[in-house]
GROMACS .gro file of C-alpha atoms in nm:
model
  454
    1MET     CA    1  -1.959   0.501   0.882
    2GLY     CA    2  -2.139   0.342   0.591
    3LYS     CA    3  -2.175   0.342   0.217
    4ARG     CA    4  -2.104   0.681   0.067
    5ARG     CA    5  -1.954   0.830  -0.246
    6VAL     CA    6  -1.586   0.927  -0.267
    7PRO     CA    7  -1.507   1.131  -0.581
    8ASP     CA    8  -1.229   1.012  -0.810
    9VAL     CA    9  -0.926   1.238  -0.829
   10TYR     CA   10  -0.798   1.053  -1.135
   11ARG     CA   11  -0.899   0.783  -1.382
   12ALA     CA   12  -0.652   0.593  -1.594
   13PRO     CA   13  -0.719   0.418  -1.928
   14PHE     CA   14  -0.612   0.086  -1.773
   15PRO     CA   15  -0.649  -0.109  -1.444
   16LEU     CA   16  -0.432   0.033  -1.164
   17TYR     CA   17  -0.229  -0.202  -0.946
   18SER     CA   18   0.013   0.016  -0.752
   19ILE     CA   19   0.044   0.371  -0.615
   20LYS     CA   20   0.330   0.546  -0.437
   21VAL     CA   21   0.405   0.901  -0.319
   22ASP     CA   22   0.750   1.055  -0.364
   23PRO     CA   23   0.782   1.332  -0.101
   24LYS     CA   24   1.106   1.461  -0.254
   25THR     CA   25   0.954   1.557  -0.589
   26GLY     CA   26   0.593   1.582  -0.474
   27LEU     CA   27   0.482   1.331  -0.738
   28VAL     CA   28   0.214   1.066  -0.703
   29ILE     CA   29   0.312   0.765  -0.915
   30THR     CA   30   0.060   0.500  -1.017
   31ALA     CA   31   0.095   0.207  -1.255
   32GLY     CA   32  -0.085  -0.087  -1.412
   33GLY     CA   33  -0.213  -0.208  -1.746
   34GLY     CA   34  -0.373  -0.488  -1.940
   35GLY     CA   35  -0.067  -0.714  -1.952
   36ALA     CA   36   0.066  -0.899  -2.254
   37SER     CA   37  -0.276  -0.994  -2.394
   38LYS     CA   38  -0.373  -0.807  -2.712
   39THR     CA   39  -0.683  -0.636  -2.574
   40GLY     CA   40  -0.587  -0.283  -2.670
   41ILE     CA   41  -0.541  -0.186  -2.304
   42LYS     CA   42  -0.204  -0.017  -2.263
   43ASN     CA   43   0.057  -0.074  -1.991
   44ALA     CA   44   0.207   0.238  -1.833
   45VAL     CA   45   0.331   0.431  -1.532
   46HIS     CA   46   0.153   0.763  -1.475
   47PHE     CA   47   0.306   1.058  -1.289
   48LEU     CA   48   0.047   1.279  -1.119
   49ASP     CA   49   0.055   1.621  -0.959
   50LEU     CA   50  -0.176   1.615  -0.654
   51GLN     CA   51  -0.314   1.944  -0.522
   52LEU     CA   52  -0.523   2.033  -0.220
   53VAL     CA   53  -0.838   2.224  -0.320
   54GLY     CA   54  -0.988   2.397  -0.017
   55GLU     CA   55  -0.954   2.227   0.320
   56HIS     CA   56  -1.058   1.870   0.244
   57GLN     CA   57  -1.081   1.814  -0.135
   58TYR     CA   58  -0.811   1.708  -0.381
   59SER     CA   59  -0.751   1.716  -0.755
   60ALA     CA   60  -0.485   1.550  -0.969
   61SER     CA   61  -0.315   1.635  -1.299
   62LEU     CA   62  -0.139   1.391  -1.530
   63LEU     CA   63   0.215   1.515  -1.589
   64HIS     CA   64   0.360   1.223  -1.781
   65CYS     CA   65   0.273   0.877  -1.912
   66HIS     CA   66   0.561   0.628  -1.935
   67ASP     CA   67   0.476   0.336  -2.165
   68THR     CA   68   0.589  -0.005  -2.034
   69GLU     CA   69   0.507  -0.178  -2.365
   70THR     CA   70   0.381  -0.537  -2.319
   71ARG     CA   71   0.429  -0.565  -1.942
   72ALA     CA   72   0.199  -0.431  -1.672
   73THR     CA   73   0.350  -0.307  -1.347
   74MET     CA   74   0.187  -0.510  -1.069
   75ASN     CA   75   0.381  -0.367  -0.773
   76MET     CA   76   0.651  -0.108  -0.719
   77ALA     CA   77   0.873   0.071  -0.472
   78VAL     CA   78   1.002   0.428  -0.503
   79GLY     CA   79   1.316   0.579  -0.354
   80ASN     CA   80   1.566   0.853  -0.438
   81GLY     CA   81   1.431   0.911  -0.788
   82VAL     CA   82   1.420   0.540  -0.877
   83ILE     CA   83   1.117   0.317  -0.940
   84ALA     CA   84   1.154  -0.058  -0.885
   85ALA     CA   85   0.862  -0.207  -1.081
   86GLY     CA   86   0.745  -0.567  -1.065
   87GLN     CA   87   0.666  -0.679  -1.420
   88ASP     CA   88   0.599  -1.052  -1.461
   89GLY     CA   89   0.902  -1.230  -1.314
   90THR     CA   90   1.138  -0.933  -1.334
   91CYS     CA   91   1.207  -0.619  -1.137
   92CYS     CA   92   1.257  -0.328  -1.375
   93LEU     CA   93   1.442  -0.024  -1.238
   94MET     CA   94   1.372   0.319  -1.387
   95LYS     CA   95   1.513   0.657  -1.295
   96PHE     CA   96   1.279   0.955  -1.313
   97LYS     CA   97   1.338   1.326  -1.286
   98HIS     CA   98   1.094   1.612  -1.238
   99CYS     CA   99   1.252   1.915  -1.403
  100THR     CA  100   1.185   2.248  -1.571
  101GLN     CA  101   1.131   2.282  -1.947
  102LYS     CA  102   1.494   2.384  -2.005
  103GLU     CA  103   1.631   2.097  -1.795
  104GLY     CA  104   1.395   1.853  -1.965
  105GLY     CA  105   1.521   1.948  -2.310
  106LYS     CA  106   1.883   1.895  -2.208
  107ALA     CA  107   1.802   1.556  -2.054
  108ALA     CA  108   1.623   1.442  -2.369
  109ALA     CA  109   1.911   1.554  -2.592
  110LYS     CA  110   2.165   1.377  -2.373
  111ASP     CA  111   1.988   1.045  -2.329
  112GLY     CA  112   1.817   1.017  -2.669
  113ASN     CA  113   1.573   0.730  -2.714
  114ASN     CA  114   1.634   0.590  -2.366
  115VAL     CA  115   1.428   0.872  -2.215
  116GLN     CA  116   1.056   0.929  -2.233
  117GLN     CA  117   0.978   1.296  -2.178
  118SER     CA  118   0.656   1.490  -2.137
  119ASP     CA  119   0.547   1.844  -2.080
  120ALA     CA  120   0.185   1.733  -2.090
  121ARG     CA  121  -0.058   1.807  -1.817
  122ARG     CA  122  -0.427   1.732  -1.787
  123ARG     CA  123  -0.664   1.810  -1.501
  124ALA     CA  124  -0.847   1.499  -1.384
  125GLY     CA  125  -1.097   1.414  -1.114
  126LYS     CA  126  -1.440   1.569  -1.087
  127GLY     CA  127  -1.441   1.678  -1.450
  128ASP     CA  128  -1.391   1.327  -1.586
  129LYS     CA  129  -1.692   1.157  -1.733
  130GLY     CA  130  -1.782   0.811  -1.614
  131GLY     CA  131  -1.728   0.494  -1.814
  132GLN     CA  132  -1.422   0.344  -1.976
  133ASP     CA  133  -1.435   0.585  -2.270
  134GLY     CA  134  -1.411   0.876  -2.030
  135ALA     CA  135  -1.130   0.705  -1.845
  136ALA     CA  136  -0.932   0.647  -2.164
  137ALA     CA  137  -0.910   1.019  -2.224
  138SER     CA  138  -0.707   1.055  -1.904
  139GLY     CA  139  -0.405   0.899  -2.074
  140ASP     CA  140  -0.438   1.066  -2.413
  141LYS     CA  141  -0.166   1.325  -2.458
  142SER     CA  142  -0.366   1.506  -2.728
  143ASP     CA  143  -0.622   1.608  -2.464
  144MET     CA  144  -0.360   1.755  -2.233
  145LYS     CA  145  -0.261   2.112  -2.162
  146ASP     CA  146   0.100   2.216  -2.222
  147GLU     CA  147   0.274   2.361  -1.919
  148THR     CA  148   0.632   2.388  -1.796
  149ALA     CA  149   0.647   2.064  -1.593
  150HIS     CA  150   0.863   1.789  -1.744
  151ILE     CA  151   0.918   1.429  -1.637
  152THR     CA  152   1.204   1.228  -1.781
  153VAL     CA  153   1.221   0.851  -1.733
  154THR     CA  154   1.534   0.645  -1.803
  155GLY     CA  155   1.564   0.266  -1.790
  156LEU     CA  156   1.842   0.157  -1.554
  157ALA     CA  157   1.845  -0.222  -1.525
  158GLU     CA  158   1.639  -0.538  -1.482
  159VAL     CA  159   1.689  -0.827  -1.240
  160GLN     CA  160   1.518  -1.166  -1.243
  161SER     CA  161   1.309  -1.163  -0.925
  162ASP     CA  162   1.105  -1.483  -0.966
  163LEU     CA  163   1.203  -1.817  -1.118
  164ASN     CA  164   0.874  -2.004  -1.109
  165PRO     CA  165   0.905  -2.234  -1.413
  166GLN     CA  166   0.533  -2.222  -1.493
  167ASP     CA  167   0.428  -1.859  -1.458
  168PRO     CA  168   0.688  -1.635  -1.288
  169LEU     CA  169   0.544  -1.336  -1.103
  170GLN     CA  170   0.705  -1.091  -0.862
  171LYS     CA  171   0.446  -1.020  -0.592
  172VAL     CA  172   0.621  -0.766  -0.370
  173VAL     CA  173   0.917  -0.527  -0.384
  174ARG     CA  174   1.064  -0.301  -0.115
  175PHE     CA  175   1.353  -0.065  -0.066
  176SER     CA  176   1.510  -0.067   0.280
  177THR     CA  177   1.455   0.261   0.465
  178ASP     CA  178   1.817   0.367   0.406
  179LEU     CA  179   1.787   0.272   0.034
  180SER     CA  180   2.087   0.040   0.058
  181LEU     CA  181   1.890  -0.278  -0.022
  182LEU     CA  182   1.630  -0.387  -0.276
  183LEU     CA  183   1.412  -0.680  -0.167
  184THR     CA  184   1.168  -0.891  -0.371
  185GLY     CA  185   0.940  -1.189  -0.317
  186GLY     CA  186   0.743  -1.393  -0.568
  187THR     CA  187   0.546  -1.704  -0.652
  188ASP     CA  188   0.851  -1.933  -0.623
  189GLY     CA  189   0.869  -1.865  -0.246
  190HIS     CA  190   1.216  -1.708  -0.263
  191VAL     CA  191   1.331  -1.384  -0.105
  192ARG     CA  192   1.595  -1.209  -0.313
  193VAL     CA  193   1.799  -0.917  -0.181
  194TRP     CA  194   2.023  -0.692  -0.390
  195GLU     CA  195   2.261  -0.422  -0.279
  196PHE     CA  196   2.145  -0.088  -0.414
  197PRO     CA  197   2.236   0.082  -0.641
  198SER     CA  198   2.503  -0.168  -0.750
  199LEU     CA  199   2.243  -0.451  -0.783
  200LYS     CA  200   2.492  -0.705  -0.657
  201LYS     CA  201   2.287  -0.996  -0.530
  202LYS     CA  202   2.329  -1.036  -0.155
  203LEU     CA  203   2.076  -1.306  -0.061
  204ASP     CA  204   1.858  -1.561  -0.238
  205PHE     CA  205   1.681  -1.814  -0.016
  206LYS     CA  206   1.361  -2.017   0.007
  207ALA     CA  207   1.144  -1.843   0.265
  208HIS     CA  208   0.806  -2.011   0.212
  209GLU     CA  209   0.649  -2.317   0.055
  210GLY     CA  210   0.444  -2.158  -0.220
  211GLU     CA  211   0.390  -1.791  -0.289
  212ILE     CA  212   0.523  -1.502  -0.081
  213GLU     CA  213   0.238  -1.262  -0.006
  214ASP     CA  214   0.432  -0.974   0.151
  215LEU     CA  215   0.758  -0.871   0.315
  216ASP     CA  216   0.901  -0.573   0.498
  217MET     CA  217   1.236  -0.465   0.643
  218SER     CA  218   1.261  -0.280   0.973
  219PRO     CA  219   1.451   0.050   1.003
  220GLY     CA  220   1.822  -0.021   1.042
  221ASN     CA  221   1.784  -0.339   0.831
  222LYS     CA  222   1.784  -0.553   1.144
  223HIS     CA  223   1.464  -0.751   1.094
  224LEU     CA  224   1.317  -0.894   0.774
  225VAL     CA  225   0.961  -1.026   0.807
  226THR     CA  226   0.788  -1.232   0.538
  227VAL     CA  227   0.439  -1.382   0.506
  228GLY     CA  228   0.340  -1.660   0.271
  229ARG     CA  229   0.050  -1.877   0.164
  230ASP     CA  230   0.191  -2.160   0.377
  231PHE     CA  231   0.028  -2.002   0.689
  232ALA     CA  232   0.367  -1.878   0.809
  233CYS     CA  233   0.489  -1.536   0.921
  234SER     CA  234   0.866  -1.551   0.962
  235MET     CA  235   1.139  -1.322   1.089
  236TRP     CA  236   1.481  -1.365   0.930
  237SER     CA  237   1.838  -1.280   1.025
  238GLY     CA  238   2.012  -1.282   0.692
  239ASN     CA  239   1.894  -1.605   0.529
  240GLN     CA  240   1.847  -1.782   0.864
  241LEU     CA  241   1.505  -1.818   1.026
  242ALA     CA  242   1.514  -1.631   1.358
  243MET     CA  243   1.158  -1.707   1.469
  244GLY     CA  244   0.808  -1.781   1.349
  245LEU     CA  245   0.536  -1.544   1.463
  246LYS     CA  246   0.220  -1.693   1.620
  247TRP     CA  247  -0.080  -1.460   1.615
  248LEU     CA  248  -0.313  -1.735   1.742
  249GLU     CA  249  -0.156  -1.700   2.087
  250THR     CA  250  -0.396  -1.408   2.133
  251MET     CA  251  -0.693  -1.602   1.989
  252PRO     CA  252  -0.670  -1.959   2.124
  253HIS     CA  253  -1.030  -2.041   2.027
  254ILE     CA  254  -0.947  -2.021   1.654
  255PRO     CA  255  -0.831  -2.353   1.504
  256GLU     CA  256  -0.494  -2.391   1.333
  257LYS     CA  257  -0.489  -2.318   0.958
  258ALA     CA  258  -0.829  -2.150   0.963
  259TYR     CA  259  -0.649  -1.826   0.873
  260ARG     CA  260  -0.339  -1.730   0.678
  261TYR     CA  261  -0.130  -1.414   0.678
  262MET     CA  262  -0.194  -1.165   0.398
  263GLY     CA  263   0.027  -0.861   0.476
  264CYS     CA  264   0.293  -0.724   0.708
  265ARG     CA  265   0.423  -0.372   0.774
  266PHE     CA  266   0.656  -0.210   1.024
  267GLY     CA  267   0.548   0.121   1.175
  268LYS     CA  268   0.679   0.386   1.409
  269VAL     CA  269   0.522   0.467   1.745
  270GLU     CA  270   0.407   0.826   1.784
  271ASP     CA  271   0.602   1.017   2.053
  272GLN     CA  272   0.836   0.718   2.112
  273LYS     CA  273   1.150   0.768   1.907
  274ASP     CA  274   1.306   0.423   1.941
  275ALA     CA  275   0.988   0.214   1.960
  276LEU     CA  276   0.872  -0.001   1.671
  277ARG     CA  277   0.561  -0.203   1.590
  278LEU     CA  278   0.484  -0.471   1.335
  279TYR     CA  279   0.132  -0.502   1.194
  280THR     CA  280  -0.006  -0.810   1.020
  281VAL     CA  281  -0.337  -0.896   0.855
  282GLN     CA  282  -0.489  -1.244   0.878
  283ILE     CA  283  -0.762  -1.355   0.636
  284PRO     CA  284  -0.973  -1.673   0.631
  285HIS     CA  285  -0.810  -1.960   0.447
  286LYS     CA  286  -1.146  -2.076   0.312
  287ARG     CA  287  -1.446  -1.870   0.212
  288ASP     CA  288  -1.776  -1.957   0.376
  289ARG     CA  289  -2.129  -1.853   0.290
  290LYS     CA  290  -2.132  -1.672   0.623
  291PRO     CA  291  -1.781  -1.521   0.610
  292PRO     CA  292  -1.578  -1.501   0.932
  293PRO     CA  293  -1.397  -1.176   1.017
  294CYS     CA  294  -1.046  -1.087   0.914
  295TYR     CA  295  -0.805  -0.980   1.189
  296LEU     CA  296  -0.538  -0.717   1.253
  297THR     CA  297  -0.252  -0.796   1.491
  298LYS     CA  298  -0.007  -0.551   1.647
  299TRP     CA  299   0.332  -0.690   1.753
  300ASP     CA  300   0.606  -0.553   1.973
  301GLY     CA  301   0.900  -0.456   1.751
  302LYS     CA  302   1.164  -0.596   1.987
  303SER     CA  303   1.021  -0.918   2.131
  304PHE     CA  304   0.788  -0.983   1.837
  305LEU     CA  305   0.517  -1.098   2.075
  306PRO     CA  306   0.156  -1.012   1.987
  307MET     CA  307   0.026  -0.708   2.176
  308LEU     CA  308  -0.329  -0.676   2.044
  309THR     CA  309  -0.555  -0.850   1.793
  310ALA     CA  310  -0.883  -0.705   1.669
  311PRO     CA  311  -1.137  -0.799   1.398
  312CYS     CA  312  -1.143  -0.576   1.090
  313GLY     CA  313  -1.461  -0.677   0.912
  314THR     CA  314  -1.578  -0.972   0.704
  315GLU     CA  315  -1.469  -0.835   0.367
  316VAL     CA  316  -1.145  -1.008   0.269
  317ILE     CA  317  -0.848  -0.771   0.299
  318SER     CA  318  -0.646  -0.723  -0.020
  319THR     CA  319  -0.386  -0.460   0.080
  320LEU     CA  320  -0.233  -0.293   0.388
  321ALA     CA  321  -0.055   0.040   0.445
  322VAL     CA  322   0.088   0.225   0.747
  323SER     CA  323   0.121   0.603   0.774
  324ASP     CA  324   0.468   0.758   0.806
  325SER     CA  325   0.393   0.865   1.164
  326GLY     CA  326   0.278   0.515   1.259
  327THR     CA  327  -0.057   0.652   1.378
  328PHE     CA  328  -0.286   0.501   1.113
  329LEU     CA  329  -0.339   0.177   0.922
  330GLY     CA  330  -0.505   0.166   0.581
  331LEU     CA  331  -0.695  -0.140   0.458
  332GLY     CA  332  -0.841  -0.220   0.116
  333THR     CA  333  -1.069  -0.514   0.040
  334VAL     CA  334  -1.144  -0.744  -0.251
  335THR     CA  335  -1.493  -0.595  -0.268
  336GLY     CA  336  -1.362  -0.240  -0.316
  337SER     CA  337  -1.401  -0.099   0.036
  338VAL     CA  338  -1.144   0.127   0.207
  339ALA     CA  339  -1.090   0.167   0.583
  340ILE     CA  340  -0.854   0.356   0.813
  341TYR     CA  341  -0.772   0.227   1.162
  342ILE     CA  342  -0.599   0.381   1.463
  343THR     CA  343  -0.284   0.183   1.540
  344PHE     CA  344  -0.305   0.252   1.916
  345SER     CA  345  -0.633   0.067   1.960
  346LEU     CA  346  -0.683  -0.107   1.621
  347GLN     CA  347  -1.019   0.068   1.610
  348LYS     CA  348  -1.188   0.167   1.287
  349LEU     CA  349  -1.179   0.543   1.229
  350TYR     CA  350  -1.299   0.566   0.867
  351TYR     CA  351  -1.483   0.328   0.635
  352VAL     CA  352  -1.635   0.354   0.288
  353GLN     CA  353  -1.814   0.043   0.166
  354GLU     CA  354  -1.741  -0.048  -0.197
  355SER     CA  355  -1.572   0.284  -0.266
  356HIS     CA  356  -1.420   0.113  -0.570
  357GLY     CA  357  -1.612  -0.116  -0.802
  358ILE     CA  358  -1.374  -0.407  -0.756
  359VAL     CA  359  -1.063  -0.519  -0.563
  360VAL     CA  360  -0.848  -0.244  -0.409
  361THR     CA  361  -0.495  -0.321  -0.526
  362ASP     CA  362  -0.281  -0.066  -0.338
  363LEU     CA  363  -0.289   0.214  -0.080
  364ALA     CA  364  -0.053   0.498   0.012
  365PHE     CA  365  -0.082   0.755   0.291
  366LEU     CA  366   0.003   1.113   0.207
  367PRO     CA  367   0.307   1.240   0.401
  368ASP     CA  368   0.276   1.539   0.633
  369LEU     CA  369   0.464   1.751   0.381
  370LEU     CA  370   0.476   1.702   0.006
  371LYS     CA  371   0.763   1.892  -0.156
  372GLY     CA  372   0.771   2.121   0.148
  373LYS     CA  373   0.397   2.200   0.133
  374ASN     CA  374   0.119   2.095   0.367
  375ILE     CA  375  -0.077   1.855   0.150
  376LYS     CA  376  -0.309   1.727   0.423
  377GLY     CA  377  -0.480   2.062   0.482
  378ASN     CA  378  -0.726   2.050   0.770
  379ASN     CA  379  -0.723   1.670   0.768
  380GLU     CA  380  -0.579   1.439   1.029
  381THR     CA  381  -0.472   1.198   0.756
  382ALA     CA  382  -0.535   1.127   0.388
  383LEU     CA  383  -0.507   0.792   0.212
  384LEU     CA  384  -0.471   0.728  -0.163
  385SER     CA  385  -0.633   0.417  -0.308
  386VAL     CA  386  -0.626   0.252  -0.652
  387ALA     CA  387  -0.815  -0.045  -0.789
  388VAL     CA  388  -0.877  -0.261  -1.091
  389ASP     CA  389  -1.159  -0.020  -1.184
  390SER     CA  390  -0.888   0.227  -1.301
  391ARG     CA  391  -0.983   0.484  -1.036
  392CYS     CA  392  -0.762   0.674  -0.795
  393GLN     CA  393  -0.929   0.821  -0.485
  394VAL     CA  394  -0.826   1.021  -0.177
  395HIS     CA  395  -0.983   0.927   0.156
  396ALA     CA  396  -0.947   1.218   0.398
  397VAL     CA  397  -1.021   1.214   0.772
  398PRO     CA  398  -1.102   1.564   0.906
  399ASN     CA  399  -0.899   1.680   1.204
  400ARG     CA  400  -1.056   1.539   1.522
  401ARG     CA  401  -0.808   1.651   1.784
  402PHE     CA  402  -0.932   1.773   2.118
  403SER     CA  403  -0.751   1.936   2.407
  404ARG     CA  404  -0.790   1.695   2.699
  405ASP     CA  405  -0.455   1.554   2.809
  406VAL     CA  406  -0.587   1.270   3.024
  407VAL     CA  407  -0.840   1.023   2.892
  408ILE     CA  408  -0.991   0.733   3.081
  409LEU     CA  409  -1.027   0.432   2.856
  410ARG     CA  410  -1.204   0.105   2.913
  411GLU     CA  411  -1.035  -0.163   2.705
  412TYR     CA  412  -1.084  -0.536   2.736
  413GLY     CA  413  -1.223  -0.516   3.088
  414TRP     CA  414  -0.956  -0.298   3.250
  415LEU     CA  415  -0.919   0.074   3.304
  416ALA     CA  416  -0.612   0.261   3.192
  417THR     CA  417  -0.521   0.624   3.244
  418LEU     CA  418  -0.312   0.747   2.956
  419ARG     CA  419  -0.154   1.084   2.888
  420LEU     CA  420  -0.208   1.145   2.521
  421SER     CA  421  -0.066   1.410   2.290
  422CYS     CA  422  -0.316   1.351   2.008
  423ARG     CA  423  -0.656   1.195   2.062
  424TYR     CA  424  -0.974   1.139   1.874
  425ALA     CA  425  -1.334   1.140   1.987
  426ALA     CA  426  -1.361   0.791   1.843
  427VAL     CA  427  -1.098   0.653   2.080
  428THR     CA  428  -1.342   0.673   2.373
  429ARG     CA  429  -1.553   0.401   2.211
  430LEU     CA  430  -1.306   0.114   2.242
  431VAL     CA  431  -1.561  -0.131   2.380
  432GLY     CA  432  -1.739  -0.323   2.106
  433ILE     CA  433  -1.512  -0.273   1.806
  434ASP     CA  434  -1.721  -0.297   1.494
  435ALA     CA  435  -1.651  -0.615   1.300
  436GLY     CA  436  -1.769  -0.453   0.978
  437GLN     CA  437  -2.050  -0.519   0.736
  438ARG     CA  438  -2.121  -0.882   0.643
  439MET     CA  439  -2.105  -0.918   0.269
  440GLU     CA  440  -2.104  -1.194   0.012
  441LEU     CA  441  -1.784  -1.192  -0.192
  442ASN     CA  442  -1.795  -1.114  -0.560
  443ARG     CA  443  -1.640  -1.438  -0.673
  444GLY     CA  444  -1.685  -1.377  -1.043
  445ALA     CA  445  -1.487  -1.055  -1.066
  446ALA     CA  446  -1.211  -1.038  -1.324
  447VAL     CA  447  -0.908  -0.951  -1.111
  448PRO     CA  448  -0.533  -1.003  -1.152
  449ARG     CA  449  -0.400  -1.347  -1.065
  450GLN     CA  450  -0.215  -1.228  -0.756
  451PHE     CA  451  -0.540  -1.101  -0.601
  452ARG     CA  452  -0.784  -1.373  -0.711
  453SER     CA  453  -0.762  -1.615  -0.418
  454ARG     CA  454  -0.768  -1.356  -0.139
   0.00000   0.00000   0.00000
């Protein structure tokens, strides 16, 4: 582990704030922009075709650029051919379709000006030149190669997702796993839930004093968990508070309000069909010259009691992701670093210091299969990252499986004998989890408002 170079698979002509993978169409969707200010930086959603080159390397092609005019997409969720994009205080819903040239022509003729269509394709990644001028070419359709792939994008609806009277901003959006609900949280502290696709509002309640940082819904829509800047992590039943989660029960030596919650995600448990875990990230409330570590906490998905807490470095965490299998956690930091952790032990498996030049804004694990194809190759996992530096990268962990079924582990002073179906050489080094590199924060970086105080 240490500072090393990760090649860019794609560079956009604008800052990137969100990235998602649609396994149904095989598309990688990333979005961002310069906002409403007249700087000449466009706002758009880019649709990428990601390909595995060899066993461990990736490349990406731009298939389509959807212009979002004066509003930058700060966060988004993707499900069943629909993008829910957070733009200022609204959630904009767009339907997209990946089709052949013949189908694309029919769709354009039918929907007229409501559809943006493209048959453009440009290879990006290693061939891109550095610098913003080189990045700008990535979104220029005149530099693209015509092929048969078409993307059509149709505007569906908009809902008001934040009512902050001063500066409304949606900070998080999620679809429920069954795609029956759309959930948002913003700077006004309210959680809003709509039935999908009817967009009939189901819930609207004050969940936190101040901004909501993150939220997630468990499979089956039984548990809604929210985290806010008011130091609270709350579990809700409908609009009623069911319980407040207390991570400090595992760390009694840490004073109250020294840390606040930054993110929350539900995850599966490998080889346990009905088991569920919740993962949260805690970051220091105040920044010191000698920064304290951030922490990861794993919670039982039924009792919601903390199972394990581990430090995850002194760089302030900016974003959190969980792999579809529930085996890995992805972390991005405000200083541009990217890390992958094993959920079983909360041990660091992969780390690249300052892989991006500035704050990492979003992460997305690649699924096991992308449009029916093995996209991971000879990698145990692969994680996409985007940042304000306009770069998109893939962080791949080579396959580290070994054949022993029984492993003796020493963890927190006790011995456990575990029968494991998939293990890593790194898992035998549980004692002395690395707290990460100590770094001074880049406090002068120009980052979006929703990331500035992390």
